[in-house]
Coordinates of C-alpha atoms and ligand atoms in Angstrom, one line a residue:
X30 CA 110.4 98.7 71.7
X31 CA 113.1 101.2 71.1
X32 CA 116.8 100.9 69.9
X33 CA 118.2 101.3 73.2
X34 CA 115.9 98.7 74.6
X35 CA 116.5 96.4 72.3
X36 CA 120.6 96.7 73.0
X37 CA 120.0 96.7 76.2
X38 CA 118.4 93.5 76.0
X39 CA 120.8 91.8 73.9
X40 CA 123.4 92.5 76.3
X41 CA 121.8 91.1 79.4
X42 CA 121.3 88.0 77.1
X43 CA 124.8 87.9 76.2
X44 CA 126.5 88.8 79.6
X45 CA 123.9 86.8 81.9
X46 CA 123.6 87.7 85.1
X47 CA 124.1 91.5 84.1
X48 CA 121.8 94.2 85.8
X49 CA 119.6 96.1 82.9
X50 CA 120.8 99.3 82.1
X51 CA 119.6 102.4 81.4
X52 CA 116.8 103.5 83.7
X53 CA 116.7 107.2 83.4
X54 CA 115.9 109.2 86.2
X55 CA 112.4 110.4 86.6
X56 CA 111.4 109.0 83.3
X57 CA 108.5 107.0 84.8
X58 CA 107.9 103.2 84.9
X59 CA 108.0 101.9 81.0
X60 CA 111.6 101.1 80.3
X61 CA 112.9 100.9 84.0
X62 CA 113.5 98.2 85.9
X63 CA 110.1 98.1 87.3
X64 CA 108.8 97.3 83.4
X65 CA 108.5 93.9 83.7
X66 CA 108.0 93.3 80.4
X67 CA 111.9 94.0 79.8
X68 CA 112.4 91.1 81.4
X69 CA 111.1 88.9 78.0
X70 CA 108.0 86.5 77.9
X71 CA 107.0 85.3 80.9
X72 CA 104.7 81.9 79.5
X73 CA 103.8 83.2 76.0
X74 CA 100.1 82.2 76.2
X75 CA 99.6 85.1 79.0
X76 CA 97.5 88.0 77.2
X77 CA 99.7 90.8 79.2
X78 CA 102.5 89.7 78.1
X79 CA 101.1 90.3 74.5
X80 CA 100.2 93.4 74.4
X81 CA 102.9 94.7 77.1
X82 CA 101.5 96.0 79.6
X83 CA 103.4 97.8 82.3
X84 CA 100.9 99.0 85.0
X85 CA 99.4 95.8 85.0
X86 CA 102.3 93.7 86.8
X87 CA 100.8 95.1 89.5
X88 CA 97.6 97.2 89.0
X89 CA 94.6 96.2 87.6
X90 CA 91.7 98.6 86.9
X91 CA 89.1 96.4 88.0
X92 CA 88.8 93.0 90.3
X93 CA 91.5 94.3 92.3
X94 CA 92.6 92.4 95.3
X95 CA 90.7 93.5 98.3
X96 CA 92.0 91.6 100.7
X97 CA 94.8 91.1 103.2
X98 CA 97.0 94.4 103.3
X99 CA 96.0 97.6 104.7
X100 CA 96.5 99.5 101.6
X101 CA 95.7 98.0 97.7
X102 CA 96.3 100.8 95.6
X103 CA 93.9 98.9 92.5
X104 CA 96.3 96.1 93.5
X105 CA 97.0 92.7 90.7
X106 CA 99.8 91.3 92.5
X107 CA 100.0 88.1 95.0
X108 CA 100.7 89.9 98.1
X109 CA 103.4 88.1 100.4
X110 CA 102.2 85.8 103.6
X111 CA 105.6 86.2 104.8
X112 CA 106.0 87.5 108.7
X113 CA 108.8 89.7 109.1
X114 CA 111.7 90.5 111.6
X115 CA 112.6 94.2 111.8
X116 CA 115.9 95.7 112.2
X117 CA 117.3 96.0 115.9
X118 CA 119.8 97.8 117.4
X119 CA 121.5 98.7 121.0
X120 CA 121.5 102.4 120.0
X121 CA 117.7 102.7 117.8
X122 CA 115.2 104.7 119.4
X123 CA 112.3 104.0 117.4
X124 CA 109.6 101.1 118.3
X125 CA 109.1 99.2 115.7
X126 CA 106.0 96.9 115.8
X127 CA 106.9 93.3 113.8
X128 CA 102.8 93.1 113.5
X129 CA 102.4 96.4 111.9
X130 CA 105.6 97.5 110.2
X131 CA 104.7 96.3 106.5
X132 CA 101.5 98.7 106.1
X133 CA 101.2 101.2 103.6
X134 CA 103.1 100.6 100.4
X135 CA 105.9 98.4 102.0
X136 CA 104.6 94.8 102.1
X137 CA 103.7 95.7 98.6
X138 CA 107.1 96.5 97.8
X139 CA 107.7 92.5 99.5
X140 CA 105.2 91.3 97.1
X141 CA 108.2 91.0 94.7
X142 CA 111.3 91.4 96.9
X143 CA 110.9 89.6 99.4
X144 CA 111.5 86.4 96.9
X145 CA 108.3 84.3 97.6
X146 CA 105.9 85.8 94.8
X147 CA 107.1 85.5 91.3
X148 CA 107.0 88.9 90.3
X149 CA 105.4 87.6 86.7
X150 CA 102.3 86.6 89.2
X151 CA 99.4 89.1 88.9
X152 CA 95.5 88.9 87.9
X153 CA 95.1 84.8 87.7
X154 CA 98.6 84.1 86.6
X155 CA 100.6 82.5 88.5
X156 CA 104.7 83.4 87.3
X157 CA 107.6 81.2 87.8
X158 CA 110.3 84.1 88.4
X159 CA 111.0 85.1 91.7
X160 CA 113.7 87.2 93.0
X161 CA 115.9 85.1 94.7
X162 CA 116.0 81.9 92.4
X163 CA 118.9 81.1 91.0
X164 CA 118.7 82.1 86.9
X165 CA 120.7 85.0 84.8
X166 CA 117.3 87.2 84.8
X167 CA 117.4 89.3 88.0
X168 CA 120.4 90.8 89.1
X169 CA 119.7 91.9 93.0
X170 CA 118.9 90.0 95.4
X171 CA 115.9 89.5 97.8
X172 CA 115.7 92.3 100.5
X173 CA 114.1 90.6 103.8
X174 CA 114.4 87.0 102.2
X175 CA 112.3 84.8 104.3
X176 CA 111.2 88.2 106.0
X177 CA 113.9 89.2 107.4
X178 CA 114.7 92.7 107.7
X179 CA 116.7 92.6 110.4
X180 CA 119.9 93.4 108.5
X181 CA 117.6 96.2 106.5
X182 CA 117.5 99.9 107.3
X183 CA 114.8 100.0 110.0
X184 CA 110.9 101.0 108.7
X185 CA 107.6 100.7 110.4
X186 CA 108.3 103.4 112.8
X187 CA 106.5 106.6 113.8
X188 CA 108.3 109.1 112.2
X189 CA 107.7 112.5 114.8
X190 CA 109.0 115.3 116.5
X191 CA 106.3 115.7 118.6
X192 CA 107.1 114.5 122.7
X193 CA 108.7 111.0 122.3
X194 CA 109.5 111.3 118.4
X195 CA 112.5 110.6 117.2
X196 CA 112.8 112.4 114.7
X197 CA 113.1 116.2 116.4
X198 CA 116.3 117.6 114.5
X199 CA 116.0 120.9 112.6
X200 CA 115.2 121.3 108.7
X201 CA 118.3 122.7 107.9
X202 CA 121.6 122.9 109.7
X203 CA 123.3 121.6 112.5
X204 CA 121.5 121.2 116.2
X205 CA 121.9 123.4 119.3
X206 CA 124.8 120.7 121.3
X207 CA 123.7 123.0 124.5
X208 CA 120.4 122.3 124.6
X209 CA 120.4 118.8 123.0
X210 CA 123.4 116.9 125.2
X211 CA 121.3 114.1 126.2
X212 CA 119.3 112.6 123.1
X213 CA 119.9 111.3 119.9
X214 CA 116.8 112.1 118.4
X215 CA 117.6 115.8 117.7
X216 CA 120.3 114.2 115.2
X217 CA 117.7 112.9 112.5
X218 CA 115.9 115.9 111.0
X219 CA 112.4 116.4 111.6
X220 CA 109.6 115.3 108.8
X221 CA 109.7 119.1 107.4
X222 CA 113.0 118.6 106.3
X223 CA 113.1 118.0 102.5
X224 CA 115.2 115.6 100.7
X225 CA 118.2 116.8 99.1
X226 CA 118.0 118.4 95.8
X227 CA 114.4 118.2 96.4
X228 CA 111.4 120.4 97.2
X229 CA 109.9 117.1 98.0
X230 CA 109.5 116.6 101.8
X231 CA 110.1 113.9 104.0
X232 CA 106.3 114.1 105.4
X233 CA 105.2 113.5 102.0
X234 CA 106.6 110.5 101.6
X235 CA 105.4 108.9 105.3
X236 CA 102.4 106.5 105.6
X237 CA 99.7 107.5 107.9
X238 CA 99.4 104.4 109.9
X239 CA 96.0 102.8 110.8
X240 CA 96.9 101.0 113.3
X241 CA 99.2 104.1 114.6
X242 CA 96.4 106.7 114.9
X243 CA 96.9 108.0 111.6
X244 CA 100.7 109.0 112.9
X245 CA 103.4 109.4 109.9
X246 CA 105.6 106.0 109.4
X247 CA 108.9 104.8 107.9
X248 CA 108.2 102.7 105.1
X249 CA 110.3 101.6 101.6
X250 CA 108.3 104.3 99.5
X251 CA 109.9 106.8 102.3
X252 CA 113.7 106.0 100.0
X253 CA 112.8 104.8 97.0
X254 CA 110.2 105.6 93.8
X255 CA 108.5 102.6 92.9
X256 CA 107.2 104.4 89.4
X257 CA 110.7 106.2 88.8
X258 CA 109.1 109.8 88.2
X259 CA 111.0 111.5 91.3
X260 CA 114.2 109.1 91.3
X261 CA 116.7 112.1 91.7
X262 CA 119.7 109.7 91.4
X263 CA 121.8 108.7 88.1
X264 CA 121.1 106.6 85.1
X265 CA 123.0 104.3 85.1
X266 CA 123.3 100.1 85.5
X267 CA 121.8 100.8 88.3
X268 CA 119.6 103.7 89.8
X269 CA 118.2 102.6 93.0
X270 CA 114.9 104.7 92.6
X271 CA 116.0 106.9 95.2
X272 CA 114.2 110.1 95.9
X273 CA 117.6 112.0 96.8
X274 CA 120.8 110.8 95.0
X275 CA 123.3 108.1 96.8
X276 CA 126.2 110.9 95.6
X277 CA 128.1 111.7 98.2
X278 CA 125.0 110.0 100.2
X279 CA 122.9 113.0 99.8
X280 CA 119.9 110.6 100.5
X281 CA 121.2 109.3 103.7
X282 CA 121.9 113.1 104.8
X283 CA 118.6 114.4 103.8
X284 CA 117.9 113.2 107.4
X285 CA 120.3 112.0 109.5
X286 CA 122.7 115.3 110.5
X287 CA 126.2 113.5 110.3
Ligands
HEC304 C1 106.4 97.2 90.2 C2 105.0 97.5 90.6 C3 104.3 98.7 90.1 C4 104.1 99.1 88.8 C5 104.7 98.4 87.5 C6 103.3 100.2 88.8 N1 103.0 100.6 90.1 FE1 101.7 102.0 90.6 N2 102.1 101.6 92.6 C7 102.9 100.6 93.0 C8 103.0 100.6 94.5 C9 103.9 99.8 95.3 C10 102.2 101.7 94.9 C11 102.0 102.2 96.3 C12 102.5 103.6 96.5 C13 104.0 103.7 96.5 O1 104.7 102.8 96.8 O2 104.5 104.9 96.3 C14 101.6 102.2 93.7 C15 100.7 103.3 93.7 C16 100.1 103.8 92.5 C17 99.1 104.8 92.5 C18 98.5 105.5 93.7 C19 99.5 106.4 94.5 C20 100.1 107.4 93.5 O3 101.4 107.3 93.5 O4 99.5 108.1 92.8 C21 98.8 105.0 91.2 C22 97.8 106.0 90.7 C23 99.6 104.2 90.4 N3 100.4 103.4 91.2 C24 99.5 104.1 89.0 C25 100.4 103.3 88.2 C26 100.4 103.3 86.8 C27 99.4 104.1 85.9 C28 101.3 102.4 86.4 C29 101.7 102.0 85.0 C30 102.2 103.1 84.1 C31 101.9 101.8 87.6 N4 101.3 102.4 88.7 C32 102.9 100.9 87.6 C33 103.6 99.7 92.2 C34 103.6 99.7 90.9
HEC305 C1 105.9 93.2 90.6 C2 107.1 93.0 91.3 C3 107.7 94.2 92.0 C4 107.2 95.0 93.0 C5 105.8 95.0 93.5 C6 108.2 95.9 93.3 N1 109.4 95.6 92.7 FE1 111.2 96.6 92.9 N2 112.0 95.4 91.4 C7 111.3 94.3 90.8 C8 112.2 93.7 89.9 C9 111.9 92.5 89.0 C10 113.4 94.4 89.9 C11 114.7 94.2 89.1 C12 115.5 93.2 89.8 C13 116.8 92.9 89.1 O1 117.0 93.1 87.9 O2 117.7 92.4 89.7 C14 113.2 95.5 90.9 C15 114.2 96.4 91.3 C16 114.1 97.3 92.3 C17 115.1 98.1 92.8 C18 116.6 98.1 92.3 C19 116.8 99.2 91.3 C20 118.1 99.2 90.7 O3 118.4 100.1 89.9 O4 118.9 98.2 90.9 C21 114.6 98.8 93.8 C22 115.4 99.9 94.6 C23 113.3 98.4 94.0 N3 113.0 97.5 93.0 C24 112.4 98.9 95.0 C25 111.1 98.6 95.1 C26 110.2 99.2 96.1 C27 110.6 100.2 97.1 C28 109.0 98.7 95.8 C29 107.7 99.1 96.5 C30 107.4 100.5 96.7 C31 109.1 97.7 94.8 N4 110.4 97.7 94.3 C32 108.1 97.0 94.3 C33 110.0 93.9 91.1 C34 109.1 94.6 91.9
HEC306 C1 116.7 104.6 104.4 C2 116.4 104.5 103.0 C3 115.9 103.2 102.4 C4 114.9 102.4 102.8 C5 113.9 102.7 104.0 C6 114.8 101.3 101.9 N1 115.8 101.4 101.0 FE1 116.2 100.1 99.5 N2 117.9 101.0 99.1 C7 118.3 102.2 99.6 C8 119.6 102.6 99.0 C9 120.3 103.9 99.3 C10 119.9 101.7 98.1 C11 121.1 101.7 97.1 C12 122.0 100.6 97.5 C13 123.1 101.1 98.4 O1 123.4 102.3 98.5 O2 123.7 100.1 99.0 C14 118.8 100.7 98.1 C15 118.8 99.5 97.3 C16 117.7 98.7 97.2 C17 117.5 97.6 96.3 C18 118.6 97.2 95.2 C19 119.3 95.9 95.6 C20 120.0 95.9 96.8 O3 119.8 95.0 97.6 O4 120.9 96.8 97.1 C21 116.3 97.1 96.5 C22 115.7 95.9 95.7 C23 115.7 97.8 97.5 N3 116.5 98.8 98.0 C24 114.4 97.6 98.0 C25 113.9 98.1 99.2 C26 112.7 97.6 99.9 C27 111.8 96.5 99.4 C28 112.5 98.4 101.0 C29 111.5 98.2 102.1 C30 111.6 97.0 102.8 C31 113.6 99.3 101.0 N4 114.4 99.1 99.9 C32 113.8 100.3 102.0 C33 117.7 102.9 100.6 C34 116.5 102.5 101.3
HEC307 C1 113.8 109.5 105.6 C2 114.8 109.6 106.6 C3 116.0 108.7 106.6 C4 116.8 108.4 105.5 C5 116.7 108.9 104.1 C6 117.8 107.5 106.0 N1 117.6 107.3 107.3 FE1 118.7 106.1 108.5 N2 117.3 106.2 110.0 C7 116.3 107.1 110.0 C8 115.6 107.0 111.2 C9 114.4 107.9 111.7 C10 116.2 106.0 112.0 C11 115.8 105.5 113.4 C12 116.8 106.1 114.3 C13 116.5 105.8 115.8 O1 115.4 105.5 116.1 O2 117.4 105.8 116.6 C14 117.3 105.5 111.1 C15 118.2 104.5 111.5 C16 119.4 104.3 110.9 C17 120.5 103.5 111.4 C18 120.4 102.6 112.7 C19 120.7 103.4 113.9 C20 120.8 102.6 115.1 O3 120.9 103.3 116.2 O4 120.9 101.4 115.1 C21 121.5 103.6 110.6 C22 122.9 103.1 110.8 C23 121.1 104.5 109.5 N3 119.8 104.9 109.7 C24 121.8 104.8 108.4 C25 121.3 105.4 107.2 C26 122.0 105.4 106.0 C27 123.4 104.9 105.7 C28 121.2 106.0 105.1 C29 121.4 106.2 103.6 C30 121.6 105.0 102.8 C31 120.0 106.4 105.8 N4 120.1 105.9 107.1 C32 118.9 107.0 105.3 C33 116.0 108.0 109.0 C34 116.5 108.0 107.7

């Protein structure tokens, strides 16, 4: 454990409820707030604990779970029963699907966040810390608690310019008012469009959806970097994991033209 680390540590003992410092962006997973083991000795008989292991929080390389998600990447973690209530709006053009919206990497995401699995639960272990109870370790809270995402930014969607898309604005610049008076849709920028400060693209960061056809979808993993290696925003108290910075909300405007 390094110097920094160790501070670190000491001071989120010391101040409580304090959110870890110090992720670095694009550094990877050990050290960031995905390391789980930063968060200290989760039952002090549980082998993984011992020797430290970050990947295995939620990967395993064998006896993975094969069972009840669409997509397991080598997958160690209790994956969340929870069903869940997508966001809704007068104005939204997407269809979201509440039966369908979690696959790919976002119900894995809810494994953890959705505060029903302890996030020290993996392999045969079952942990005691969830995100949402009430103690000095975690410092956000639960996104969809109970599994509601209905105050969330909307995922699950098809993500497509093609006829009935919504996403049909250009890569770059502003869209033609003329020809585009009617719809909304030509004001999100099509999934060629690359996030800011980025060669990464938005397509590369959609879900091929079974259920969908194989059609691109919104999911969590479309904002944020669960392993920290393209986060593109500060270090800092907090990062977010964000594949475009939140300066000057660069992320937000790597699609929608506002
Ligand atoms: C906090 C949970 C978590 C930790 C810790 C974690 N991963 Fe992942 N990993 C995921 C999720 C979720 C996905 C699904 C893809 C995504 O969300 O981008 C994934 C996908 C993957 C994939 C397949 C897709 C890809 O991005 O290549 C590999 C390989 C992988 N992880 C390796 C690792 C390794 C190696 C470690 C440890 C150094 C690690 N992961 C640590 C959650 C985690
Ligand atoms: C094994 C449990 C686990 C999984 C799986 C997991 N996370 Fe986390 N995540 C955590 C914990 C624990 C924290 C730290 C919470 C705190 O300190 O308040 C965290 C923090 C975060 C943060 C806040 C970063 C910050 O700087 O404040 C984001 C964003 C995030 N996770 C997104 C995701 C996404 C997206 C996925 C899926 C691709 C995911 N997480 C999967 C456990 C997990
Ligand atoms: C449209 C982009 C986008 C999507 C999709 C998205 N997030 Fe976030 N998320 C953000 C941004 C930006 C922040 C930084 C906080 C802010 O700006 O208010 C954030 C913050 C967070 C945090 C830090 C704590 C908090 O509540 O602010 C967590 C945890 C998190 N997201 C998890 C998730 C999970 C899990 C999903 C999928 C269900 C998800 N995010 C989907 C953009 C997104
Ligand atoms: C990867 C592309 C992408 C990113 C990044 C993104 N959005 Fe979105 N956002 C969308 C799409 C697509 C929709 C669905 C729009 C629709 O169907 O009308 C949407 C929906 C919304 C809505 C709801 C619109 C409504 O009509 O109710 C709001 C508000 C919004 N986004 C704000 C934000 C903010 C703020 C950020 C940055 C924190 C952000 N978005 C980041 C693509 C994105």
């Amino acid at each position: 454990m390094n110097r920094k680390l160790l501070a670190a540590l000491s001071f989120v003992a010391l101040a409580g409820t304090a959110a870890f410092a110090g992720t670095e962006a694009g550094s990877g997973v050990p050290g960031s707030i995905h390391d789980m083991t930063i968060y200290g000795a989760y039952g002090s008989g549980d082998p993984e604990v011992q020797q430290g292991r970050v990947c295995a929080y939620c990967h395993t390389p064998h006896h993975a779970i094969t069972e009840g998600n669409d997509y397991l990447p080598l997958w160690s973690h209790t994956v969340t029963t929870q069903t869940f209530t997508p966001y809704a709006s007068a104005t939204i053009d997407a269809n979201i699907d509440p039966t369908t919206m979690m696959e790919g990497p976002s119900k894995l995401c809810m494994s953890c966040h959705d505060g029903s699995v302890a996030v020290d639960t993996h392999y045969a272990f079952t942990g005691g810390k969830k995100l949402q109870q009430d103690d000095n370790l975690f410092s956000t809270p639960a996104v969809g608690e109970k599994g509601n995402l209905s105050n969330d930014h909307p995922i699950g969607f098809i993500y497509d310019d093609a006829d009935g898309g919504i996403a049909k604005g250009p890569e770059t610049g502003n869209p033609n008012l003329e020809d585009h008076v009617q719809g909304k849709d030509e004001w999100i920028r099509n999934k060629n469009a690359t996030y800011a400060g980025s060669g990464l693209k938005i397509a590369d960061r959609l879900w091929a959806s079974a259920s969908q056809g194989g059609k691109p979808i919104m999911t969590c993993a479309t904002c944020h970097d669960v392993h920290n290696k393209k986060n593109k925003d500060k270090a800092g108290s907090t990062n977010y994991l964000l594949l475009a910075t939140n300066e000057g909300s660069a992320l937000c405007l790597s699609c929608h033209i506002k």
